[in-house]
XYZ file of C-alpha atoms in Angstrom:
379
model
C 0.136 0.040 -0.005
C 1.219 3.551 -0.751
C -1.269 5.339 1.545
C -1.913 5.610 5.138
C -2.130 2.541 6.947
C -5.531 1.603 8.415
C -6.043 3.113 11.916
C -5.369 0.752 14.845
C -5.708 2.398 18.208
C -5.777 -0.749 20.806
C -2.057 -1.383 20.682
C 0.781 0.972 21.771
C 2.830 2.452 18.878
C 6.596 1.598 18.548
C 8.593 3.729 16.035
C 11.795 2.113 15.051
C 14.319 4.494 13.564
C 17.015 2.395 11.634
C 20.007 3.172 9.533
C 19.473 -0.269 8.097
C 16.701 -0.917 5.432
C 14.133 -3.641 6.426
C 14.576 -5.694 3.091
C 18.644 -5.357 3.281
C 19.844 -8.183 5.502
C 17.608 -9.956 8.012
C 19.429 -9.333 11.311
C 18.950 -7.990 14.719
C 16.371 -5.073 14.021
C 14.258 -7.518 12.002
C 14.354 -10.359 14.459
C 13.352 -8.035 17.209
C 10.846 -5.904 15.460
C 8.916 -8.845 14.005
C 8.595 -10.165 17.595
C 7.740 -6.516 18.749
C 4.818 -6.685 16.357
C 2.949 -9.228 18.350
C 2.681 -6.510 21.202
C 2.951 -3.119 19.329
C 1.926 -1.655 16.271
C 5.440 -1.403 14.818
C 6.620 1.270 12.278
C 10.144 0.700 11.035
C 11.184 4.155 9.876
C 13.955 3.916 7.262
C 16.298 6.462 5.715
C 14.858 8.448 2.771
C 14.998 7.489 -0.792
C 15.307 9.694 -3.637
C 12.982 8.958 -6.573
C 11.142 10.636 -9.398
C 8.158 11.883 -7.420
C 5.733 15.001 -7.738
C 6.288 15.915 -3.776
C 7.882 14.451 -0.604
C 5.734 11.763 0.958
C 6.053 9.045 3.343
C 5.738 5.636 1.801
C 4.242 2.978 4.225
C 4.230 -0.600 3.255
C 2.794 -3.561 5.225
C 5.376 -6.407 5.750
C 4.074 -9.870 6.077
C 5.429 -9.894 9.614
C 3.071 -7.127 10.599
C 5.680 -4.426 10.738
C 4.825 -1.236 8.749
C 7.951 -0.028 6.854
C 7.954 3.728 6.536
C 10.194 5.310 3.971
C 10.665 8.915 3.179
C 10.289 9.529 -0.493
C 12.211 12.622 -1.576
C 12.001 13.955 -5.227
C 15.329 13.913 -7.055
C 17.082 17.251 -6.577
C 15.346 18.155 -3.275
C 17.456 18.154 -0.113
C 16.195 15.759 2.405
C 16.884 17.963 5.347
C 15.611 16.936 8.804
C 12.794 19.407 8.964
C 11.403 17.858 5.832
C 11.459 14.335 7.247
C 9.969 15.584 10.518
C 7.124 17.053 8.560
C 6.314 13.600 7.012
C 6.745 11.824 10.405
C 4.494 14.384 12.168
C 1.942 14.136 9.425
C 1.702 10.367 9.637
C 1.432 10.489 13.488
C -1.195 13.110 13.339
C -3.329 10.582 11.433
C -2.304 7.534 13.676
C -3.801 7.755 17.253
C -1.959 5.877 19.769
C -2.637 5.231 23.566
C 1.285 5.011 24.127
C 4.335 5.850 22.079
C 7.721 3.827 22.312
C 10.548 5.316 20.131
C 13.523 2.813 19.532
C 16.613 3.964 17.974
C 19.342 2.064 16.148
C 20.947 5.395 14.832
C 21.336 8.629 17.039
C 21.203 10.485 13.628
C 17.309 9.997 13.775
C 17.123 12.521 16.522
C 17.817 15.307 13.764
C 14.060 14.903 12.865
C 12.536 13.033 15.849
C 13.973 14.659 18.876
C 10.830 16.630 19.317
C 8.716 13.605 20.083
C 7.487 13.024 23.712
C 7.500 9.163 23.922
C 6.315 7.211 26.967
C 9.457 5.345 26.625
C 12.641 5.850 24.637
C 14.858 2.898 23.811
C 18.337 2.952 22.433
C 19.322 -0.347 21.116
C 23.090 0.269 20.524
C 23.833 -2.604 18.145
C 27.130 -1.450 16.950
C 29.792 1.295 17.484
C 28.852 3.357 14.459
C 31.525 5.893 15.224
C 33.907 2.932 14.154
C 32.466 2.364 10.798
C 33.662 3.947 7.513
C 33.001 7.771 7.308
C 30.837 8.222 10.211
C 28.700 11.466 10.189
C 30.417 14.280 12.195
C 27.221 14.811 14.133
C 27.043 11.177 15.396
C 28.928 11.536 18.663
C 27.002 14.506 19.825
C 23.713 13.102 18.925
C 24.613 9.809 20.694
C 25.456 11.752 23.832
C 21.887 13.284 23.551
C 20.279 10.015 22.965
C 21.776 8.598 26.244
C 20.404 11.582 27.945
C 16.851 10.812 26.581
C 16.792 7.130 26.726
C 14.728 5.251 29.412
C 16.553 2.067 28.835
C 19.578 1.150 26.752
C 20.424 -2.284 25.224
C 24.005 -3.190 23.692
C 24.455 -5.584 21.046
C 27.278 -7.511 22.927
C 29.339 -7.509 26.158
C 32.205 -5.704 24.725
C 30.018 -2.787 23.813
C 28.313 -3.015 27.102
C 31.563 -2.604 28.896
C 32.465 0.493 26.701
C 28.933 2.091 27.452
C 28.116 0.912 30.944
C 29.004 4.038 32.708
C 26.996 6.414 30.216
C 23.491 5.271 31.679
C 21.985 3.758 34.749
C 19.592 1.425 32.957
C 21.803 -0.347 30.377
C 21.858 -3.995 29.499
C 23.877 -6.405 27.347
C 22.019 -8.398 24.820
C 24.360 -10.208 22.391
C 23.427 -11.550 19.066
C 20.970 -14.619 19.188
C 19.497 -17.006 16.968
C 16.614 -18.952 15.404
C 17.927 -22.340 15.769
C 14.965 -23.925 14.065
C 15.429 -21.766 11.023
C 19.165 -22.454 10.657
C 18.818 -26.096 11.814
C 17.209 -26.864 8.500
C 20.742 -26.729 7.115
C 21.387 -30.033 9.025
C 18.988 -31.890 6.718
C 20.257 -32.845 3.266
C 18.516 -30.702 0.609
C 19.019 -29.561 -3.013
C 21.984 -27.500 -3.800
C 21.106 -23.875 -4.893
C 21.617 -23.613 -8.668
C 24.204 -21.000 -8.554
C 26.711 -23.013 -6.363
C 25.788 -26.573 -7.597
C 28.625 -26.338 -9.936
C 31.109 -25.720 -7.282
C 33.292 -28.521 -6.257
C 33.707 -29.712 -2.720
C 35.285 -29.299 -0.186
C 33.513 -25.979 0.309
C 34.061 -23.277 3.089
C 31.395 -20.450 3.257
C 30.824 -17.312 4.739
C 27.588 -15.177 4.712
C 26.887 -11.678 5.646
C 27.609 -8.040 4.613
C 30.914 -7.477 2.824
C 32.204 -4.426 3.898
C 35.080 -2.594 5.690
C 34.617 -5.318 8.541
C 35.918 -8.045 6.300
C 39.722 -8.679 5.869
C 39.690 -8.830 2.195
C 43.258 -9.568 2.127
C 42.874 -12.581 4.335
C 40.204 -13.974 2.166
C 42.715 -13.722 -0.996
C 45.525 -15.132 1.001
C 43.596 -18.224 2.240
C 42.131 -18.835 -1.447
C 45.759 -18.925 -2.719
C 47.004 -20.923 0.280
C 44.127 -23.537 -0.076
C 43.741 -24.127 -3.763
C 41.941 -27.374 -3.182
C 39.214 -25.447 -1.003
C 36.445 -23.663 -2.759
C 35.408 -20.541 -0.930
C 31.796 -19.464 -1.179
C 30.971 -15.913 -0.229
C 27.476 -15.020 0.120
C 26.220 -11.433 0.827
C 25.983 -7.911 -0.703
C 28.884 -5.768 -1.184
C 28.504 -2.419 0.613
C 30.838 0.662 0.962
C 33.836 -1.011 -0.835
C 34.557 -1.340 -4.314
C 33.769 -4.547 -5.897
C 36.785 -4.305 -8.243
C 38.950 -4.594 -5.149
C 37.655 -7.871 -4.228
C 40.198 -10.772 -4.664
C 39.645 -12.935 -7.731
C 40.593 -16.723 -8.039
C 39.063 -19.644 -9.491
C 38.281 -21.082 -5.924
C 36.775 -17.914 -4.715
C 33.227 -17.417 -5.539
C 31.406 -14.024 -4.626
C 27.659 -14.973 -4.977
C 25.974 -11.749 -3.769
C 23.123 -11.267 -1.407
C 20.585 -14.128 -0.664
C 17.477 -13.729 1.356
C 17.156 -14.971 5.008
C 14.796 -17.860 3.889
C 17.394 -19.006 1.320
C 20.535 -19.175 3.751
C 19.891 -22.604 5.135
C 19.938 -24.064 1.769
C 23.270 -22.723 1.114
C 24.879 -23.585 4.529
C 23.483 -27.048 4.222
C 25.708 -27.718 1.077
C 28.790 -26.199 2.618
C 31.392 -28.439 4.451
C 32.547 -25.684 7.039
C 32.015 -21.988 7.777
C 34.451 -19.083 8.428
C 34.344 -15.493 9.575
C 37.255 -13.523 7.970
C 36.608 -10.402 9.989
C 39.380 -7.626 10.062
C 40.456 -6.637 13.600
C 39.829 -2.972 13.323
C 37.636 -0.174 14.917
C 34.556 -1.305 12.862
C 34.854 -4.721 14.353
C 36.162 -4.109 17.941
C 32.650 -4.125 19.628
C 30.647 -6.490 17.147
C 28.795 -9.470 18.143
C 28.063 -11.358 14.724
C 24.686 -12.598 14.554
C 25.982 -15.372 12.046
C 28.140 -16.913 14.831
C 25.333 -18.752 16.510
C 23.569 -19.233 13.050
C 26.699 -21.144 11.776
C 26.420 -23.355 14.805
C 22.911 -24.004 14.423
C 23.541 -25.010 10.920
C 25.909 -27.656 12.239
C 28.927 -26.440 10.515
C 32.305 -26.249 12.069
C 33.518 -22.740 12.452
C 36.609 -20.660 12.225
C 36.933 -17.088 13.095
C 39.404 -14.216 13.441
C 39.885 -12.957 16.990
C 36.723 -10.558 17.282
C 36.676 -10.024 21.003
C 32.947 -10.941 21.442
C 33.393 -14.144 19.481
C 36.558 -15.181 21.527
C 34.696 -14.645 24.860
C 31.436 -15.982 23.870
C 32.424 -18.937 21.752
C 36.161 -19.296 21.395
C 36.605 -19.813 25.099
C 34.056 -22.720 25.196
C 35.773 -24.359 22.276
C 32.787 -24.447 19.850
C 34.467 -21.775 17.581
C 38.190 -22.256 16.533
C 39.989 -18.763 16.696
C 42.924 -18.372 14.378
C 45.070 -15.402 13.244
C 46.506 -15.087 9.753
C 49.440 -17.378 10.359
C 47.225 -20.187 11.635
C 44.292 -19.708 9.415
C 45.085 -22.093 6.681
C 45.760 -24.934 9.159
C 42.631 -24.236 11.115
C 40.468 -24.140 8.061
C 42.054 -27.435 6.775
C 41.244 -28.740 10.228
C 37.674 -27.590 10.067
C 36.957 -29.843 7.166
C 37.656 -33.032 9.233
C 36.005 -31.799 12.305
C 33.227 -34.127 12.229
C 31.556 -36.153 15.197
C 28.555 -35.868 17.692
C 30.824 -34.283 20.407
C 31.318 -31.107 18.494
C 27.603 -30.852 17.685
C 26.499 -31.615 21.294
C 28.783 -28.931 22.590
C 27.362 -26.274 20.125
C 23.711 -27.491 20.875
C 24.252 -27.098 24.546
C 25.265 -23.357 24.142
C 22.545 -22.813 21.572
C 19.775 -24.087 23.937
C 20.389 -20.993 26.133
C 19.630 -18.664 23.142
C 16.660 -17.558 21.066
C 15.436 -14.347 19.586
C 12.176 -15.098 21.459
C 13.826 -15.143 24.884
C 15.713 -11.809 24.088
C 12.639 -10.170 23.051
C 10.777 -11.366 25.989
C 13.432 -9.911 28.343
C 13.604 -6.659 26.476
C 9.895 -6.355 26.464
C 9.819 -6.522 30.239
C 12.357 -3.879 30.624
C 10.523 -1.582 28.266
C 7.455 -2.106 30.314
C 9.273 -1.713 33.610
C 10.599 1.750 32.226
C 7.050 2.702 31.165
C 5.652 2.069 34.681
C 8.589 3.897 36.216
C 7.946 6.896 34.066
C 4.205 6.948 35.005
C 4.906 6.671 38.803
C 7.575 9.457 38.409
C 5.061 11.629 36.596
C 2.308 10.898 39.207
C 4.405 12.033 42.115
């Protein structure tokens, strides 16, 4: 639909302001907001798109999950300054009555057009240290300071990020990446090979996820050269780096992005997985969602020494941690790392994790924050 969504007043409204698009890669925001939609009327508010359009407007599309995806559409040649996006947001809210408003931020930059709102609860889900990513906006740090002041409750995407932020808020909680075990468990059952990788010989070692400044491109090329007998399958969209700079070898296959639903079929036809992350400012605080997803798929997994991967998985022995010098040997070993003991160890860890559990605890903290604010206002 391209018009205003039908009014629904019974449930509280949650507006999620995200720097990631809903249909980009299905990860933490999508997992949490699809679950939030069982309790809230959820609007996932994206960054603007520039299109041929007669006038600026807010495109609101209903996702099958129940989430409404709202995208400001700005005519080509028009500056999408914050006051313009604010007007589109305010117009939508005027026609969308709600008994309670929760604002949920993944990017402090959204305060530029939403800072005037007066929600019952303000949530900052600090998924990543965005200031460590490539070319962060100069306003980011100041706006994050503002968001910490406004937020009633703060969540972090991992324990290292929690340690870095814990002194900035009195109500802050670590929620590392979780997993839908049933979804990725489909990879443990033999299934047809996707057409675009069916011609690739075995053994195969695969990666899935966004290919950007967080990946050690040099390491990928070096391993493809060091292990010519191994086929490296790389699934994921290339973002913020020039595809022309990706290493090219006959045993290195860049397949591009695939949908969340398709991933188990790809993983189910790999022999092992790896996470060749660079060790830089962009990965210093990440808690990769793909770590437990690889384990749920039943694949032996090797990773570089990302701090949250080391502390959460490497120390328990379910993920092999290797530096550049040891990586080739570790990858060779992963191809023979079979047996029920490895799977049992991974499954024991996975049994403590689920996005449903994560959302249930987050929801409780949001409701507690709402109750505390109501009590404070009544005094």
